[in-house]
Tab-separated table of C-alpha atoms and ligand atoms in Angstrom:
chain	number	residue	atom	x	y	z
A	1	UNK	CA	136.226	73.572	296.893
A	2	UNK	CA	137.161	76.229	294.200
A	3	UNK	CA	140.322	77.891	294.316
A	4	UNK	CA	140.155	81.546	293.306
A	5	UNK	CA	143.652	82.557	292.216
A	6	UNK	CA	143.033	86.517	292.180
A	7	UNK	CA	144.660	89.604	290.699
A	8	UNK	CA	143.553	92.963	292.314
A	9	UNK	CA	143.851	95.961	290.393
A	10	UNK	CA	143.968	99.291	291.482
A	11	UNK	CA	145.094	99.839	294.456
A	12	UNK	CA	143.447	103.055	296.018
A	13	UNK	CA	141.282	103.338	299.045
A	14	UNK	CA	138.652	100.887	297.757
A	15	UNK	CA	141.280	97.812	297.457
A	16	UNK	CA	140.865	97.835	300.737
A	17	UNK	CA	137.403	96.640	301.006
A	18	UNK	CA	138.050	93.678	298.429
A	19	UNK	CA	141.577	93.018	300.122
A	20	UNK	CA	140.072	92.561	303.398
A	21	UNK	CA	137.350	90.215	301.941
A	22	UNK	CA	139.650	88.172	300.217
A	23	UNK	CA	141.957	87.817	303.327
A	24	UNK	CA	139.128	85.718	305.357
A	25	UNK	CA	137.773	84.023	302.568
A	26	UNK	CA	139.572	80.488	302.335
A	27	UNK	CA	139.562	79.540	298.639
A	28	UNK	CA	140.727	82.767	297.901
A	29	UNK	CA	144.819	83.491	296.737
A	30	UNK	CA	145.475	87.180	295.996
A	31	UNK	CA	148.362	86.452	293.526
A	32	UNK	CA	149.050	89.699	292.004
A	33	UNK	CA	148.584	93.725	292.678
A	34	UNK	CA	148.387	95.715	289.335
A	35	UNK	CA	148.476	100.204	289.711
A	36	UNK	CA	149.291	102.382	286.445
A	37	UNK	CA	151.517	103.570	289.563
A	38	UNK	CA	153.422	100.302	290.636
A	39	UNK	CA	154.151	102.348	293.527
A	40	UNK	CA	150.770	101.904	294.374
A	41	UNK	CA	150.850	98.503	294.284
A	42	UNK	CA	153.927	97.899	295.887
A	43	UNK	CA	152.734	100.212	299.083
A	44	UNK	CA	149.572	98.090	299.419
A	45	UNK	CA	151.775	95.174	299.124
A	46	UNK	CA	153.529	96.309	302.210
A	47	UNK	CA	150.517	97.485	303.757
A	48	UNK	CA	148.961	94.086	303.710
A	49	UNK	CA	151.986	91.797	303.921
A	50	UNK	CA	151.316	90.595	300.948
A	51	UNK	CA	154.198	88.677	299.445
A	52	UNK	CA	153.292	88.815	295.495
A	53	UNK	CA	154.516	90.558	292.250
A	54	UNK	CA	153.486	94.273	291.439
A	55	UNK	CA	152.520	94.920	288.173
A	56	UNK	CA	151.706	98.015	286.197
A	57	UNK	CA	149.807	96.238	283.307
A	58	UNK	CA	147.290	93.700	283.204
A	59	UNK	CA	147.553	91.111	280.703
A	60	UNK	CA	151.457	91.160	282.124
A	61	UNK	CA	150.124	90.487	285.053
A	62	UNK	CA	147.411	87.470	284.304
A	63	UNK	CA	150.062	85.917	282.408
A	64	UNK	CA	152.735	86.223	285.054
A	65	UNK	CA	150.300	84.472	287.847
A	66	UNK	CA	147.817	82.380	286.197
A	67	UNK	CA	145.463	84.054	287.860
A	68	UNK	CA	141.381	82.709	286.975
A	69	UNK	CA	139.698	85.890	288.405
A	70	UNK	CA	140.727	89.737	288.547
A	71	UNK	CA	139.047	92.619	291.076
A	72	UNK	CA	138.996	95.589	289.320
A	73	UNK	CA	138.844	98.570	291.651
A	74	UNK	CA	140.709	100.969	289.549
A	75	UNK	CA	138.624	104.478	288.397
A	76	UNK	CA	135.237	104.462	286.505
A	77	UNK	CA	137.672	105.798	283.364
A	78	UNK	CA	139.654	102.579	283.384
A	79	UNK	CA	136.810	99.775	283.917
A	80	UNK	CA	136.052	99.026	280.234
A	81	UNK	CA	140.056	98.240	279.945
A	82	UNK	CA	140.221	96.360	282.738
A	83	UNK	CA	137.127	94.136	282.498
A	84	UNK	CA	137.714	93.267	278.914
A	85	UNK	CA	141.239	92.996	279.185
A	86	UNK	CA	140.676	90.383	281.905
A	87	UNK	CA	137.535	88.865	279.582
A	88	UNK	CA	139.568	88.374	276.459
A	89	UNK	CA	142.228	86.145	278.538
A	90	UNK	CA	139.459	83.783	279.316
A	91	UNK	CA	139.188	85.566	283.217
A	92	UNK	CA	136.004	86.005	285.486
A	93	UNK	CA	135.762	89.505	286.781
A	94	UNK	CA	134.139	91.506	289.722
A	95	UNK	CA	134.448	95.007	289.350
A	96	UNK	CA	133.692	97.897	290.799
A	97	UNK	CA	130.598	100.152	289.711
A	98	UNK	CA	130.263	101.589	287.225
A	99	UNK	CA	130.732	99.156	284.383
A	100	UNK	CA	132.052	102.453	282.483
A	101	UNK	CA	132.004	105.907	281.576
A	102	UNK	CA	129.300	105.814	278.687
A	103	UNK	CA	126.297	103.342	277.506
A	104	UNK	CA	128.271	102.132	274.633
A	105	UNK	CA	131.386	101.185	276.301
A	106	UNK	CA	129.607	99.369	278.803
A	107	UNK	CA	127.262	97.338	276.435
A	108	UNK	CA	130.567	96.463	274.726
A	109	UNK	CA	132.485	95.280	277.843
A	110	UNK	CA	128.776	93.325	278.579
A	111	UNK	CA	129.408	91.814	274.756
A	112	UNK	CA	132.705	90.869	275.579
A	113	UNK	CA	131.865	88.815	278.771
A	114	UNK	CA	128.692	86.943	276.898
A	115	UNK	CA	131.213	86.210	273.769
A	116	UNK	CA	134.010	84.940	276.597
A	117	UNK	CA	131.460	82.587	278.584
A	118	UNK	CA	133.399	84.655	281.479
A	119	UNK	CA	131.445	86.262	284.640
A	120	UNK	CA	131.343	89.879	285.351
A	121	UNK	CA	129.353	90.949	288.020
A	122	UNK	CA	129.294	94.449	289.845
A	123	UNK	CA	129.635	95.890	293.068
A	124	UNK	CA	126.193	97.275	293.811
A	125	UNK	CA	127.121	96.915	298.189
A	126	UNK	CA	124.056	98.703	298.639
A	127	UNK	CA	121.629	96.469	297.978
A	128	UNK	CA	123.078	94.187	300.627
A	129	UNK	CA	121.760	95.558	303.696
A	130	UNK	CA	119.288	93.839	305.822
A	131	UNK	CA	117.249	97.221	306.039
A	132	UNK	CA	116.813	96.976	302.285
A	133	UNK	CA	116.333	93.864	302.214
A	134	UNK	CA	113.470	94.036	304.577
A	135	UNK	CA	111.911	96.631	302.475
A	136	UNK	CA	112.417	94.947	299.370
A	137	UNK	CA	110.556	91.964	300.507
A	138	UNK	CA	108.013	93.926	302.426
A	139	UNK	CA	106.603	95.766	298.587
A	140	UNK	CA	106.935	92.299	296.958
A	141	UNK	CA	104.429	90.843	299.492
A	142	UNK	CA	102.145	94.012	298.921
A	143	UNK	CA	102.790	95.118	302.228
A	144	UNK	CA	101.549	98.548	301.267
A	145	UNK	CA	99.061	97.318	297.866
A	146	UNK	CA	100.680	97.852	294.406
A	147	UNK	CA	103.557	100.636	294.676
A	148	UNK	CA	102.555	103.714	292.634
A	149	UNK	CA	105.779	105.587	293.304
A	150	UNK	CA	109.301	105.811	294.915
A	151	UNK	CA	110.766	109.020	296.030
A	152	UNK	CA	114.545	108.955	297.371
A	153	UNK	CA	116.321	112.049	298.838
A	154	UNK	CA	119.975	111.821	298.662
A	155	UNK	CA	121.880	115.013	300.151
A	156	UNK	CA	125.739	115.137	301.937
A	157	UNK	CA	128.951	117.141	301.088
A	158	UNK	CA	131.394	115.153	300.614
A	159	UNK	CA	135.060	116.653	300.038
A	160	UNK	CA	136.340	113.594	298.005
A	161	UNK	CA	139.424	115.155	295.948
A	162	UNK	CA	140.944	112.832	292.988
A	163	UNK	CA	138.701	111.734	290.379
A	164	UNK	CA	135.417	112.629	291.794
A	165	UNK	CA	136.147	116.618	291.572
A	166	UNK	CA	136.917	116.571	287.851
A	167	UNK	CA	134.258	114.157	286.446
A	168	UNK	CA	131.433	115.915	283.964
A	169	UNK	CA	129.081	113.968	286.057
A	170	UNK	CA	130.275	112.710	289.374
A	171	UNK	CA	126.795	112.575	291.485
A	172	UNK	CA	124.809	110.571	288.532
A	173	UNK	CA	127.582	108.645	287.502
A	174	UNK	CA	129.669	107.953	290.531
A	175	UNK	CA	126.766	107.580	293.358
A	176	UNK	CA	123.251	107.752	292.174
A	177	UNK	CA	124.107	104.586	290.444
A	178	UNK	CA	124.014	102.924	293.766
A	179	UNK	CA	120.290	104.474	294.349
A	180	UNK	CA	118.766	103.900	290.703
A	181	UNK	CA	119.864	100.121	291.445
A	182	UNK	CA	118.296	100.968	294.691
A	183	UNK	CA	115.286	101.768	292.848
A	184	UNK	CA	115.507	99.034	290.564
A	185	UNK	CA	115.925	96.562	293.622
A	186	UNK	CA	112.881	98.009	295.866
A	187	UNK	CA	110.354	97.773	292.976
A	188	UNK	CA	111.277	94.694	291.141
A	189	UNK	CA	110.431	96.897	287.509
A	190	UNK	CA	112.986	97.919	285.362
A	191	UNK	CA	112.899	101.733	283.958
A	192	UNK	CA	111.091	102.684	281.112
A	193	UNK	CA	111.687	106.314	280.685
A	194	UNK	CA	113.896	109.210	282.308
A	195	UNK	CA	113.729	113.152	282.659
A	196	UNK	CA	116.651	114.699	283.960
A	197	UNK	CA	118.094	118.448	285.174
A	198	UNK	CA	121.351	118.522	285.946
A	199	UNK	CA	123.140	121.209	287.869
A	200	UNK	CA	126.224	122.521	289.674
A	201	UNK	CA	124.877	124.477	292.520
A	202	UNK	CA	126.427	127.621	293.962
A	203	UNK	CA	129.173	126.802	296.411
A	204	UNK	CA	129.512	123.702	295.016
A	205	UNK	CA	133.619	122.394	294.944
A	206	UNK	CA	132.951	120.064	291.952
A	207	UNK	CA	134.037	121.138	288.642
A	208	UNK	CA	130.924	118.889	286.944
A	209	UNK	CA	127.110	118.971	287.858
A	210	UNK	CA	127.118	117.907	291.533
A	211	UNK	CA	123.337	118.051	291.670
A	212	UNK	CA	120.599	116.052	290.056
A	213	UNK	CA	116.738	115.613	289.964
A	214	UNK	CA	115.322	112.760	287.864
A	215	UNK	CA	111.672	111.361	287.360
A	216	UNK	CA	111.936	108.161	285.701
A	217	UNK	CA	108.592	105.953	284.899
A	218	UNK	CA	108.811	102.335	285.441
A	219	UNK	CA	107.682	98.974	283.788
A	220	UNK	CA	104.792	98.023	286.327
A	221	UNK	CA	103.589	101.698	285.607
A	222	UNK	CA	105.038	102.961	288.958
A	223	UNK	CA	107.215	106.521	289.160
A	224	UNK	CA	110.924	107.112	290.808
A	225	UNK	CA	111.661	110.457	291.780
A	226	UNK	CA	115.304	111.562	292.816
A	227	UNK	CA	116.739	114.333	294.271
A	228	UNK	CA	120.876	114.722	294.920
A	229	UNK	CA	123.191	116.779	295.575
A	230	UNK	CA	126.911	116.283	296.247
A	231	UNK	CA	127.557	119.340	297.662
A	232	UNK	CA	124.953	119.857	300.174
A	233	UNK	CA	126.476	120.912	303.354
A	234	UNK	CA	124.129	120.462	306.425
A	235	UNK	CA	121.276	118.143	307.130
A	236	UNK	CA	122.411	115.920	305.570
A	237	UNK	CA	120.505	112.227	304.335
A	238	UNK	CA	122.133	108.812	304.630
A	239	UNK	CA	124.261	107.521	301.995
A	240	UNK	CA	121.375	104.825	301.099
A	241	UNK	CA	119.048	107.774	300.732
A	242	UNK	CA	116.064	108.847	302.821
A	243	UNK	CA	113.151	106.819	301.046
A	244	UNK	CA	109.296	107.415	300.847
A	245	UNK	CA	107.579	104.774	298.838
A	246	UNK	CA	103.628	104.863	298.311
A	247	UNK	CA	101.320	102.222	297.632
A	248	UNK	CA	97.786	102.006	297.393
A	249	UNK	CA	97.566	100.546	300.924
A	250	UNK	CA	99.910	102.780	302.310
A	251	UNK	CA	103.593	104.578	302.560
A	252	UNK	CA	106.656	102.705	303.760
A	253	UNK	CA	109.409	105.115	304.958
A	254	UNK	CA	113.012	104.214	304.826
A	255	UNK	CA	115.936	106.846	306.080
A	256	UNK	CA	118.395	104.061	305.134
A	257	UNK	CA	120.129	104.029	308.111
A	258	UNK	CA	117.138	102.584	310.585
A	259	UNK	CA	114.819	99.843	310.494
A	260	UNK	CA	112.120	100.941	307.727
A	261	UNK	CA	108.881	102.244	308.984
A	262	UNK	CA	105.215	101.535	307.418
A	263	UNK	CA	101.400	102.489	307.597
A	264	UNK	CA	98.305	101.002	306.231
A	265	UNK	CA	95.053	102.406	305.822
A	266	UNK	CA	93.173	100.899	308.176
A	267	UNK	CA	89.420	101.917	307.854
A	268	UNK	CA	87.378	103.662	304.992
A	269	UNK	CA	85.932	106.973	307.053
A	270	UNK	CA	86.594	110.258	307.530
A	271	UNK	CA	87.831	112.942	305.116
A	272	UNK	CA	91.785	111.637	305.715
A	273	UNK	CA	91.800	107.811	306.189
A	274	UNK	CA	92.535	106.509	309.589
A	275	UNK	CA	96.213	104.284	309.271
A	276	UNK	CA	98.136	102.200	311.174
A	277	UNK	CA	101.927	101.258	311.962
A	278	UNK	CA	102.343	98.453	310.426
A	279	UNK	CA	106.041	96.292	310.857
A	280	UNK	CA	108.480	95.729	308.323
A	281	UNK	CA	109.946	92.301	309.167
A	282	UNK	CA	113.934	91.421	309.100
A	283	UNK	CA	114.850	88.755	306.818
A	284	UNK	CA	118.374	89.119	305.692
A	285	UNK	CA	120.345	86.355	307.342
A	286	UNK	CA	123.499	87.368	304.915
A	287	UNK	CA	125.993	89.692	305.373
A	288	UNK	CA	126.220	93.482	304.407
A	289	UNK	CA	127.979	95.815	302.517
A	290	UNK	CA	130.656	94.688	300.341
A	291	UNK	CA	131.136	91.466	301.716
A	292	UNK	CA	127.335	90.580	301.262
A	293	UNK	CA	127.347	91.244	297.552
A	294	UNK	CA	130.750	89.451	296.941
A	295	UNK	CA	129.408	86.392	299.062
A	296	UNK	CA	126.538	86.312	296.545
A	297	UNK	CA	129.648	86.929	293.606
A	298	UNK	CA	131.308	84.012	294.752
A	299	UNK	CA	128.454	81.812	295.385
A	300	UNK	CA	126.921	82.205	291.992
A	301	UNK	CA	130.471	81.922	290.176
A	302	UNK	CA	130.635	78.285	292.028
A	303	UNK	CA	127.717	77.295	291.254
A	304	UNK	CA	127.279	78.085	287.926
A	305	UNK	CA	124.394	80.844	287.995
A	306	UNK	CA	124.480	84.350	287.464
A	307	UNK	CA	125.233	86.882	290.492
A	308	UNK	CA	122.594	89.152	291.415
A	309	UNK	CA	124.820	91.748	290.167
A	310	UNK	CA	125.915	90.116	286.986
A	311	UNK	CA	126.736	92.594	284.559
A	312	UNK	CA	123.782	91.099	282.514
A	313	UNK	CA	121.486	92.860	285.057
A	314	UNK	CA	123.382	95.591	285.691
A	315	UNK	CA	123.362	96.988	282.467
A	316	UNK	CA	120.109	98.239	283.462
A	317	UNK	CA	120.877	100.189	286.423
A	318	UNK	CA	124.125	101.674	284.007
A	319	UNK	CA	121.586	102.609	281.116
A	320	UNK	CA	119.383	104.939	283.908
A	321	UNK	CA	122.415	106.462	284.603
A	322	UNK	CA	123.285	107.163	280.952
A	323	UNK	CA	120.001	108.030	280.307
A	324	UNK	CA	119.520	110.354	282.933
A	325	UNK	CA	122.877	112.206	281.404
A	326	UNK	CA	121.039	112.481	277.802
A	327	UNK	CA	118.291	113.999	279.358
A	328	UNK	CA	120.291	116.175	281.325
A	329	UNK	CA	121.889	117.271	277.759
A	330	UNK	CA	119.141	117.365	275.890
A	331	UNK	CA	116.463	118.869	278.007
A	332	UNK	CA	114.333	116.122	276.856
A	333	UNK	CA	112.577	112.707	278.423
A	334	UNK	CA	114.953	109.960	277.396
A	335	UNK	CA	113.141	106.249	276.490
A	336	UNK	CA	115.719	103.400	278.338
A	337	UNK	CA	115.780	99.743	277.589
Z	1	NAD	N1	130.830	100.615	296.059
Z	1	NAD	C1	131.141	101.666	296.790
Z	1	NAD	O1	130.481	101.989	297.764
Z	1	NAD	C2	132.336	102.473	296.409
Z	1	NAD	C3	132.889	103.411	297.272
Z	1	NAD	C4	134.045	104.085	296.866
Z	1	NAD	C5	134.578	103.845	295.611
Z	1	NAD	N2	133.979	102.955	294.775
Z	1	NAD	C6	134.508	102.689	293.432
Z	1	NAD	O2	135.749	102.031	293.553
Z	1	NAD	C7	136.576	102.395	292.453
Z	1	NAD	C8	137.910	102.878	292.997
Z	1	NAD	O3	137.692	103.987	293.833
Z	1	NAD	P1	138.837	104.505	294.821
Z	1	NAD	O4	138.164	105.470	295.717
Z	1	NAD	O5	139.592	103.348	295.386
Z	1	NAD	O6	139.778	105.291	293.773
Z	1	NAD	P2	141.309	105.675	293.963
Z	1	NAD	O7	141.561	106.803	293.021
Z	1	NAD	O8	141.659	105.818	295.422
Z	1	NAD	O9	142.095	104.358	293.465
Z	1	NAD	C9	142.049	103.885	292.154
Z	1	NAD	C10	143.392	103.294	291.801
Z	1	NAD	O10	143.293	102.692	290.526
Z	1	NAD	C11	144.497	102.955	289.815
Z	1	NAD	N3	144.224	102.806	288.381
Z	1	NAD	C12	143.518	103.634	287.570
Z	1	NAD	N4	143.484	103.142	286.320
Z	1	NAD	C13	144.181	101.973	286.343
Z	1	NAD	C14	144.493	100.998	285.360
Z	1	NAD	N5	144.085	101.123	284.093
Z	1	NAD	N6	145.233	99.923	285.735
Z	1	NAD	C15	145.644	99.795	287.010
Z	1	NAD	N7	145.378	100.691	287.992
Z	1	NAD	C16	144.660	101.767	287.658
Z	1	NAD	C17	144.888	104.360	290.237
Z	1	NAD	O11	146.252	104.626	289.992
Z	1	NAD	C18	144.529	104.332	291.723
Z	1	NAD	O12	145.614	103.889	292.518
Z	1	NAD	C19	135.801	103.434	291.638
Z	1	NAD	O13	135.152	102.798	290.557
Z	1	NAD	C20	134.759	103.941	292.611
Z	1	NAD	O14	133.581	104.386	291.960
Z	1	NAD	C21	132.892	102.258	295.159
């Protein structure tokens, strides 16, 4: 079996997640903890008796420990950095989203990992649950006809502090990249299009726009709607969104915390159509969350095919972010792909 000889870095809250993975996963050796604060590294060191050198820098660090693979969980700011650091010395890399902090920078880290014949694949966790995945499969099989539209409400008020207060952007380009891959995901199109208004709503504690609505217009001719807010207290939605998809045999509903819901028209009379419920079968037998989308990481990287999340694919969910910020900017409808 493969050994995995791994270097995490960043070590905030999120290392965490990955750390814990990597503890039950056999072929796995955490051989290295890298933090611009070593301190950082050194405390999670402690934290998980881990018994391995701290590091402040990178490339230091991959040439210290010979490691083959690198988790990058530091910020969104430091991603480009890390992944092509990691890249350049001939080293796979998962990452955290998002693959960076503009369109350019992260089609250049995605040119740096198709010139290294390296991996780098992205943590997109929410497209690992067996609710979406249920959905998913449900519109592929025309469960409701041909989708003609997607509409996903995303509202909570979260008080985050750190990075997430200061960004420009930090509901488009910290979460709603998790719900445009959503998007992406539940429709099988890619985005064609995207209008965006961006705002920071009164009350809000974020110093960027903390509030979005987007339309984009997709490649099988279908629409995605999105409204979000950051700093919505009350009432408030999942963190998977609360999802309404329409189709012309009917409207799947998904709250993203239940089982997904579904009606079909079931007769041809009467001014409103009668429907009926309809169910949306389980058929995720993975598992969820993080540990679902670096299963299908791992699994791909030993087997020689791209992850589901490869940054290849990604790319796409990252340019409906971008895009949605040039909109935002420019007031105007902003062509992707
Ligand atoms: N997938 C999810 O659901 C999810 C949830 C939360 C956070 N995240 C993502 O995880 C990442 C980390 O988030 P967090 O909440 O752990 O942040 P955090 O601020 O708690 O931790 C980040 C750490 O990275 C370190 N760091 C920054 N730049 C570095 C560099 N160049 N080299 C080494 N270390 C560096 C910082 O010092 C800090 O200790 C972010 O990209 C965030 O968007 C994803």
């Amino acid at each position: 079996m493969a050994q995995h000889k791994v270097v995490v870095a960043g070590c905030g809250g999120m290392a965490n997640e990955w750390l814990d993975y990597a503890a039950q996963r056999e072929n796995v050796e955490v051989v290295g903890l890298v933090d611009l604060f070593e301190e950082a590294a050194k405390k999670m060191a402690q934290k998980r008796g881990l018994n391995v050198p701290t590091f402040t820098d990178l490339s230091e660090a991959l040439a210290h420990t010979g490691a083959n693979l690198v988790f990058d969980v530091t910020i969104p700011a430091s991603h480009k950095q890390i992944a092509t650091t990691a890249l350049r010395a001939g080293v796979h890399v998962f990452g955290e989203k998002p693959m960076a902090e503009t369109l350019a920078d992260a089609q250049e880290v995605l040119a740096v990992a198709n010139a290294s014949g390296k991996r780098y694949s992205v943590m997109q966790n929410r497209r690992y649950l067996k609710h979406i995945r249920a959905l998913s499969s449900f519109l592929a099989g025309g469960g409701i006809g041909k989708v003609g539209a997607l509409h996903a409400d995303f509202f909570l008020g979260p008080h985050f502090g750190g990075f997430r207060e200061t960004m420009a952007s930090p509901l488009i380009l910290d979460m709603a990249i998790h719900t445009f891959d959503q998007a992406r995901f539940l429709s099988g199109a890619d985005p064609v299009s995207v209008y965006c208004h961006e705002f920071n709503p009164a009350g809000s504690w974020y110093a960027g726009n903390a509030s979005a609505i987007c339309i984009f217009e997709m490649s099988d001719g279908s629409v995605f709607s999105y409204r979000g807010s950051w700093s919505a207290q009350g009432a408030g939605t999942s963190w998977e969104s609360d999802w309404r998809v329409t189709g012309s045999l009917g409207t799947a509903l998904w709250d993203g915390d239940n089982r997904p819901t579904a009606e079909e028209v079931s007769g041809d009379e009467g001014f409103m159509h009668p429907t009926k419920a309809i169910e949306v079968p389980d058929i995720w037998t993975g598992r969820q969350g993080h540990f679902g989308c670096l299963d299908n990481m791992f699994d791909a990287l030993e087997h020689d095919r791209l992850a589901e999340t490869d940054s290849s694919d990604n790319i796409k969910s990252v340019a409906m972010v971008f895009g949605a910020i040039e909109s935002a900017k420019t007031g105007q409808k902003v062509m992707l792909g």
